[in-house]
PDB file of C-alpha atoms in Angstrom:
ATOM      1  CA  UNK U  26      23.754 -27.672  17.108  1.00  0.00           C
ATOM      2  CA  UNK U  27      21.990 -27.899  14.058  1.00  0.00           C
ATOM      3  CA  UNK U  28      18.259 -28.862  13.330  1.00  0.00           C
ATOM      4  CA  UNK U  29      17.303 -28.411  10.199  1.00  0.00           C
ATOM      5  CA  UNK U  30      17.129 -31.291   7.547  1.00  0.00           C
ATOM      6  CA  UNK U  31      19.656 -30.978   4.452  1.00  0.00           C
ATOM      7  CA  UNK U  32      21.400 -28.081   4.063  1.00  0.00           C
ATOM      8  CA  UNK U  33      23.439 -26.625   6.848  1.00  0.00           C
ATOM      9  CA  UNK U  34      23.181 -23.344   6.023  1.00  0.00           C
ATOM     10  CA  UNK U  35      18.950 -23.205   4.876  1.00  0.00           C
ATOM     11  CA  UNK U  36      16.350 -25.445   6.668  1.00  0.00           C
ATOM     12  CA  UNK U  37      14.466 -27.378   4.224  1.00  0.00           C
ATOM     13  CA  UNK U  38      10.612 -26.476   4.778  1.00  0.00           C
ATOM     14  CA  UNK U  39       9.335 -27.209   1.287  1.00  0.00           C
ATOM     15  CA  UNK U  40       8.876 -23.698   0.236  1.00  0.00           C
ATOM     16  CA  UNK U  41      10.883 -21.503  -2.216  1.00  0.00           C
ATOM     17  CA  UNK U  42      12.253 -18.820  -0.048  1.00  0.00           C
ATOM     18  CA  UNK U  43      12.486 -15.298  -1.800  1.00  0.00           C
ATOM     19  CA  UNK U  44      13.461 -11.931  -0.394  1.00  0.00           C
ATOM     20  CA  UNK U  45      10.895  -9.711  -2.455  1.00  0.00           C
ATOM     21  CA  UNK U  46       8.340  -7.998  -0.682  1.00  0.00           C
ATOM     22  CA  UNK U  47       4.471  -8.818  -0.613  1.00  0.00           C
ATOM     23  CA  UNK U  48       2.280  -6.676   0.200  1.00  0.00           C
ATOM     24  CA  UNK U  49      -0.871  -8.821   1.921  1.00  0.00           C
ATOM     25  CA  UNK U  50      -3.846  -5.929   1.831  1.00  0.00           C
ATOM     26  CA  UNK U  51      -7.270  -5.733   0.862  1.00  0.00           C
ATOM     27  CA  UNK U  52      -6.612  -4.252  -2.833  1.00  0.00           C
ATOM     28  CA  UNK U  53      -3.002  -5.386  -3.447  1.00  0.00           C
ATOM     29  CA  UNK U  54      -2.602  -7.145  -6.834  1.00  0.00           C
ATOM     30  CA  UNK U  55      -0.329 -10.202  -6.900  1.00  0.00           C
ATOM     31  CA  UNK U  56       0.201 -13.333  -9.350  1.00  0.00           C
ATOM     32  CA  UNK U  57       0.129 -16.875  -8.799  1.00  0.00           C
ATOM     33  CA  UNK U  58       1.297 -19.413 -12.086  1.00  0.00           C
ATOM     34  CA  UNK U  59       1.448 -16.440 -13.928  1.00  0.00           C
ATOM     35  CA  UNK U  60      -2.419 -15.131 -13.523  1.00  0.00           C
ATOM     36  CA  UNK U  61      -2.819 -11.956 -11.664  1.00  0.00           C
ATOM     37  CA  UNK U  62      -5.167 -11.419  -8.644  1.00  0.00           C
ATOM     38  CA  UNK U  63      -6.387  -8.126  -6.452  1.00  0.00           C
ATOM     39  CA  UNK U  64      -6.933  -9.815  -2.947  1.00  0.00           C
ATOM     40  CA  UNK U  65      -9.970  -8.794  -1.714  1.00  0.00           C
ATOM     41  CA  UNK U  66     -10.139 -10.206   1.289  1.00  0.00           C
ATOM     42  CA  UNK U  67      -7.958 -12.075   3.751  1.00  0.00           C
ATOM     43  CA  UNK U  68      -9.039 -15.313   5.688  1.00  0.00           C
ATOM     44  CA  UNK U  69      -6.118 -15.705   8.046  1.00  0.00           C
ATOM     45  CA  UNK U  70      -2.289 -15.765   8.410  1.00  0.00           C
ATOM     46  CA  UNK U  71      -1.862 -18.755   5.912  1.00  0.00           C
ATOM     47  CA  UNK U  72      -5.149 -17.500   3.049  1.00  0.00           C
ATOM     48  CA  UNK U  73      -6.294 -14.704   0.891  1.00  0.00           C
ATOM     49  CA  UNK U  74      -9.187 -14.628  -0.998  1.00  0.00           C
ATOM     50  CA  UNK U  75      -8.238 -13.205  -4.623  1.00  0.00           C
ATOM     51  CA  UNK U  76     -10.224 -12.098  -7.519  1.00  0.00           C
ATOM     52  CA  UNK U  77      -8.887 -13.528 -11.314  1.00  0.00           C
ATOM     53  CA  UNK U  78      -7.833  -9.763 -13.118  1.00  0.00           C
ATOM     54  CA  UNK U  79      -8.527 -10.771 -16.488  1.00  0.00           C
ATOM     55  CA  UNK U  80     -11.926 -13.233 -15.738  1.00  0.00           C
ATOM     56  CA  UNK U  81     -13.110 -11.669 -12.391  1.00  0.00           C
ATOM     57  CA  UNK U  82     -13.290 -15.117 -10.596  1.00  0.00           C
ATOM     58  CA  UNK U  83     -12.680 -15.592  -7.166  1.00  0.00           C
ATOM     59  CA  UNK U  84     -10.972 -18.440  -5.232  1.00  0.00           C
ATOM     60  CA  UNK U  85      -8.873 -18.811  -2.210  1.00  0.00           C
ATOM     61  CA  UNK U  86      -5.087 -18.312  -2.373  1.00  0.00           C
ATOM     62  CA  UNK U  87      -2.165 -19.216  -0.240  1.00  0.00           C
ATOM     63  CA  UNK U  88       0.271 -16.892   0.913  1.00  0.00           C
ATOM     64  CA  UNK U  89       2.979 -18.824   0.327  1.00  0.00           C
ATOM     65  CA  UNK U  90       1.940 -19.652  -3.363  1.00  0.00           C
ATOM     66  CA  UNK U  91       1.925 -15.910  -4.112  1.00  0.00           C
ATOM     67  CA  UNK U  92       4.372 -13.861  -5.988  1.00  0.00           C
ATOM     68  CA  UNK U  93       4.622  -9.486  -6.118  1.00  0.00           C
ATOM     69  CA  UNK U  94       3.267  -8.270  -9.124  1.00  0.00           C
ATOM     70  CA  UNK U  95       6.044  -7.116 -11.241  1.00  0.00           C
ATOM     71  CA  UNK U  96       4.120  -4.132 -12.405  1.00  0.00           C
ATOM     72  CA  UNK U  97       6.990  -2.351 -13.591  1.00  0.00           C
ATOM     73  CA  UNK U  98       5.862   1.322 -11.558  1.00  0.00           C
ATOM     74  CA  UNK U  99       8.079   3.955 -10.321  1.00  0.00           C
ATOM     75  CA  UNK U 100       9.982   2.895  -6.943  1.00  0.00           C
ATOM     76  CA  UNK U 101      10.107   4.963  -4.194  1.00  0.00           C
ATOM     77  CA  UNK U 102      13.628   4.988  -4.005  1.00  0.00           C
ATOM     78  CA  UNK U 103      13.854   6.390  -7.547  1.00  0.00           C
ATOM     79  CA  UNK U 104      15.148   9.866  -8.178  1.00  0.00           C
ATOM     80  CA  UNK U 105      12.763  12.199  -9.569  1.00  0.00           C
ATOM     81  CA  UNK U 106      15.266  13.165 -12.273  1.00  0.00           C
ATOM     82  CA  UNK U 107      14.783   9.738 -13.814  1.00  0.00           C
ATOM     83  CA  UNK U 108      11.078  10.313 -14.326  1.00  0.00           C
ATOM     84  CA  UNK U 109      10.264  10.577 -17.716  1.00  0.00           C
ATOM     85  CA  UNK U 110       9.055  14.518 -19.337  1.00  0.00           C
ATOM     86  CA  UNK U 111       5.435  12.471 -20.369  1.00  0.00           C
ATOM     87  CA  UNK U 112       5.357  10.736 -16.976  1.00  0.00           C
ATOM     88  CA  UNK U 113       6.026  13.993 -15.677  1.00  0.00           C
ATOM     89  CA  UNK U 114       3.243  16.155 -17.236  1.00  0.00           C
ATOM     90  CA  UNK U 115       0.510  13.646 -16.315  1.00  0.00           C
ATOM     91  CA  UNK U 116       1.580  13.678 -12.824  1.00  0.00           C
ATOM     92  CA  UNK U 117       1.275  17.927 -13.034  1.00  0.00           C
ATOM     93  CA  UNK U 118      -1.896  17.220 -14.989  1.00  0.00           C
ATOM     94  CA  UNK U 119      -3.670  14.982 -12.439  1.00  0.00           C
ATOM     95  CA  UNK U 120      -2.203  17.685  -9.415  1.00  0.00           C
ATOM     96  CA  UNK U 121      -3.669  20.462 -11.308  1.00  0.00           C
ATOM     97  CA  UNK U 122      -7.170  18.315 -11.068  1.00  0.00           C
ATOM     98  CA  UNK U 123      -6.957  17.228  -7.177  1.00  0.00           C
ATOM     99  CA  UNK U 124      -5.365  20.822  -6.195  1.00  0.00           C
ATOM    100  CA  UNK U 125      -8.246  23.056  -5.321  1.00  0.00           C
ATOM    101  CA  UNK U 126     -10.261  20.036  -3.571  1.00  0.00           C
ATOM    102  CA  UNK U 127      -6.702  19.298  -1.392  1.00  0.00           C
ATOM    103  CA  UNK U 128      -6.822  23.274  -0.664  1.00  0.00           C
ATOM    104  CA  UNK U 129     -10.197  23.277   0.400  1.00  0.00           C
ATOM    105  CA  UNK U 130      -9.910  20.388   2.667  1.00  0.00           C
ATOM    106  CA  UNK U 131      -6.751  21.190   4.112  1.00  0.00           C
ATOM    107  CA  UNK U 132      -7.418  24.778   4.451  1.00  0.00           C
ATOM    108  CA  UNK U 133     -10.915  24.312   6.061  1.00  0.00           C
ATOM    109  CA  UNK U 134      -9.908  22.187   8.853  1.00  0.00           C
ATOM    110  CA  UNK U 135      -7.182  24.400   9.539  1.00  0.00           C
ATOM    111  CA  UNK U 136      -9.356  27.401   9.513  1.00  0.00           C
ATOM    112  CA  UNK U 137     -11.997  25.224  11.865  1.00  0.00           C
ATOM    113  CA  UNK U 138      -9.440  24.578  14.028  1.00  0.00           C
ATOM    114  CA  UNK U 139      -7.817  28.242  14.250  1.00  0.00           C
ATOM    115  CA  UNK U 140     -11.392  29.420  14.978  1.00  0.00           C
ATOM    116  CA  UNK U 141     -12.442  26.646  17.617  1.00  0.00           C
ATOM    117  CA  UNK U 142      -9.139  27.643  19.559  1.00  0.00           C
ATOM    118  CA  UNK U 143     -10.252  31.144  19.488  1.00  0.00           C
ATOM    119  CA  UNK U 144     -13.379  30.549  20.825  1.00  0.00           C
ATOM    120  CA  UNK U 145     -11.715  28.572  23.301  1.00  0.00           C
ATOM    121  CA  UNK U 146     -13.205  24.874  22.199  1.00  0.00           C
ATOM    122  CA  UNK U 147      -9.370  23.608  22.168  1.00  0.00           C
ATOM    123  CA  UNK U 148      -8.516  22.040  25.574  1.00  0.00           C
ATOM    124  CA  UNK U 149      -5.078  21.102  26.308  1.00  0.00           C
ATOM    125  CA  UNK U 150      -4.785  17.942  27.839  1.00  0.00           C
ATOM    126  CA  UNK U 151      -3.328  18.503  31.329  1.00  0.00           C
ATOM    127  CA  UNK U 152      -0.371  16.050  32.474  1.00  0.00           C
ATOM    128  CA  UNK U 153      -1.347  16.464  35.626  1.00  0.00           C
ATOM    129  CA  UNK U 154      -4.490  14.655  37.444  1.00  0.00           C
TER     130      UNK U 154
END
């Protein structure tokens, strides 16, 4: 048995149904009639609140009004051969930035933790109890 309205094949709910993916998060930018917003905050299941890009205005924004940003950025699915040779040295450029503050953080807290378990401070949780 069939209850939707028109179609028998797609129920007619007065919204354009699309299979791209939103992202709904605090900091995601999407577009609405062509504007682009960074949602920075969101009200409920049904309303974001979205800052204007270009004039820095804020208004509400529903969901189902809102479009992905076609930004145009590297997918995750794409193969790192594809990446372009200037895309490429930025990325080794920024790296080379970040790299000794990523050592220092990783390698502290694994040098905390080698020492705490030394000393004992690691407990394994028993299963038992």
């Amino acid at each position: 048995m069939n209850n939707h309205r028109g179609s028998a094949t797609e129920p007619n709910n007065g919204v354009a149904q699309t299979r791209q993916h939103l992202q709904i998060m605090v900091g995601e930018q999407v577009q609405k009639d062509g504007t682009v917003y960074r949602i920075s905050q969101v009200l409920d299941f049904e309303t974001v609140i979205g800052i204007a890009v270009e004039s820095g205005r804020s208004c509400p924004l529903r969901i189902k009004e809102l479009a992905p940003l076609n930004s145009g950025s590297v997918s995750p699915e794409q193969d790192m051969s594809e990446i372009g040779d200037a895309d490429w040295r930025e990325a080794e450029h920024r790296f080379s930035i970040i790299k000794p503050w990523w050592i220092a953080i990783r390698w502290g807290g694994m040098q905390r933790r080698s020492v705490r378990n030394k000393r004992g401070l690691i407990r394994l949780r028993s299963t038992v109890g």
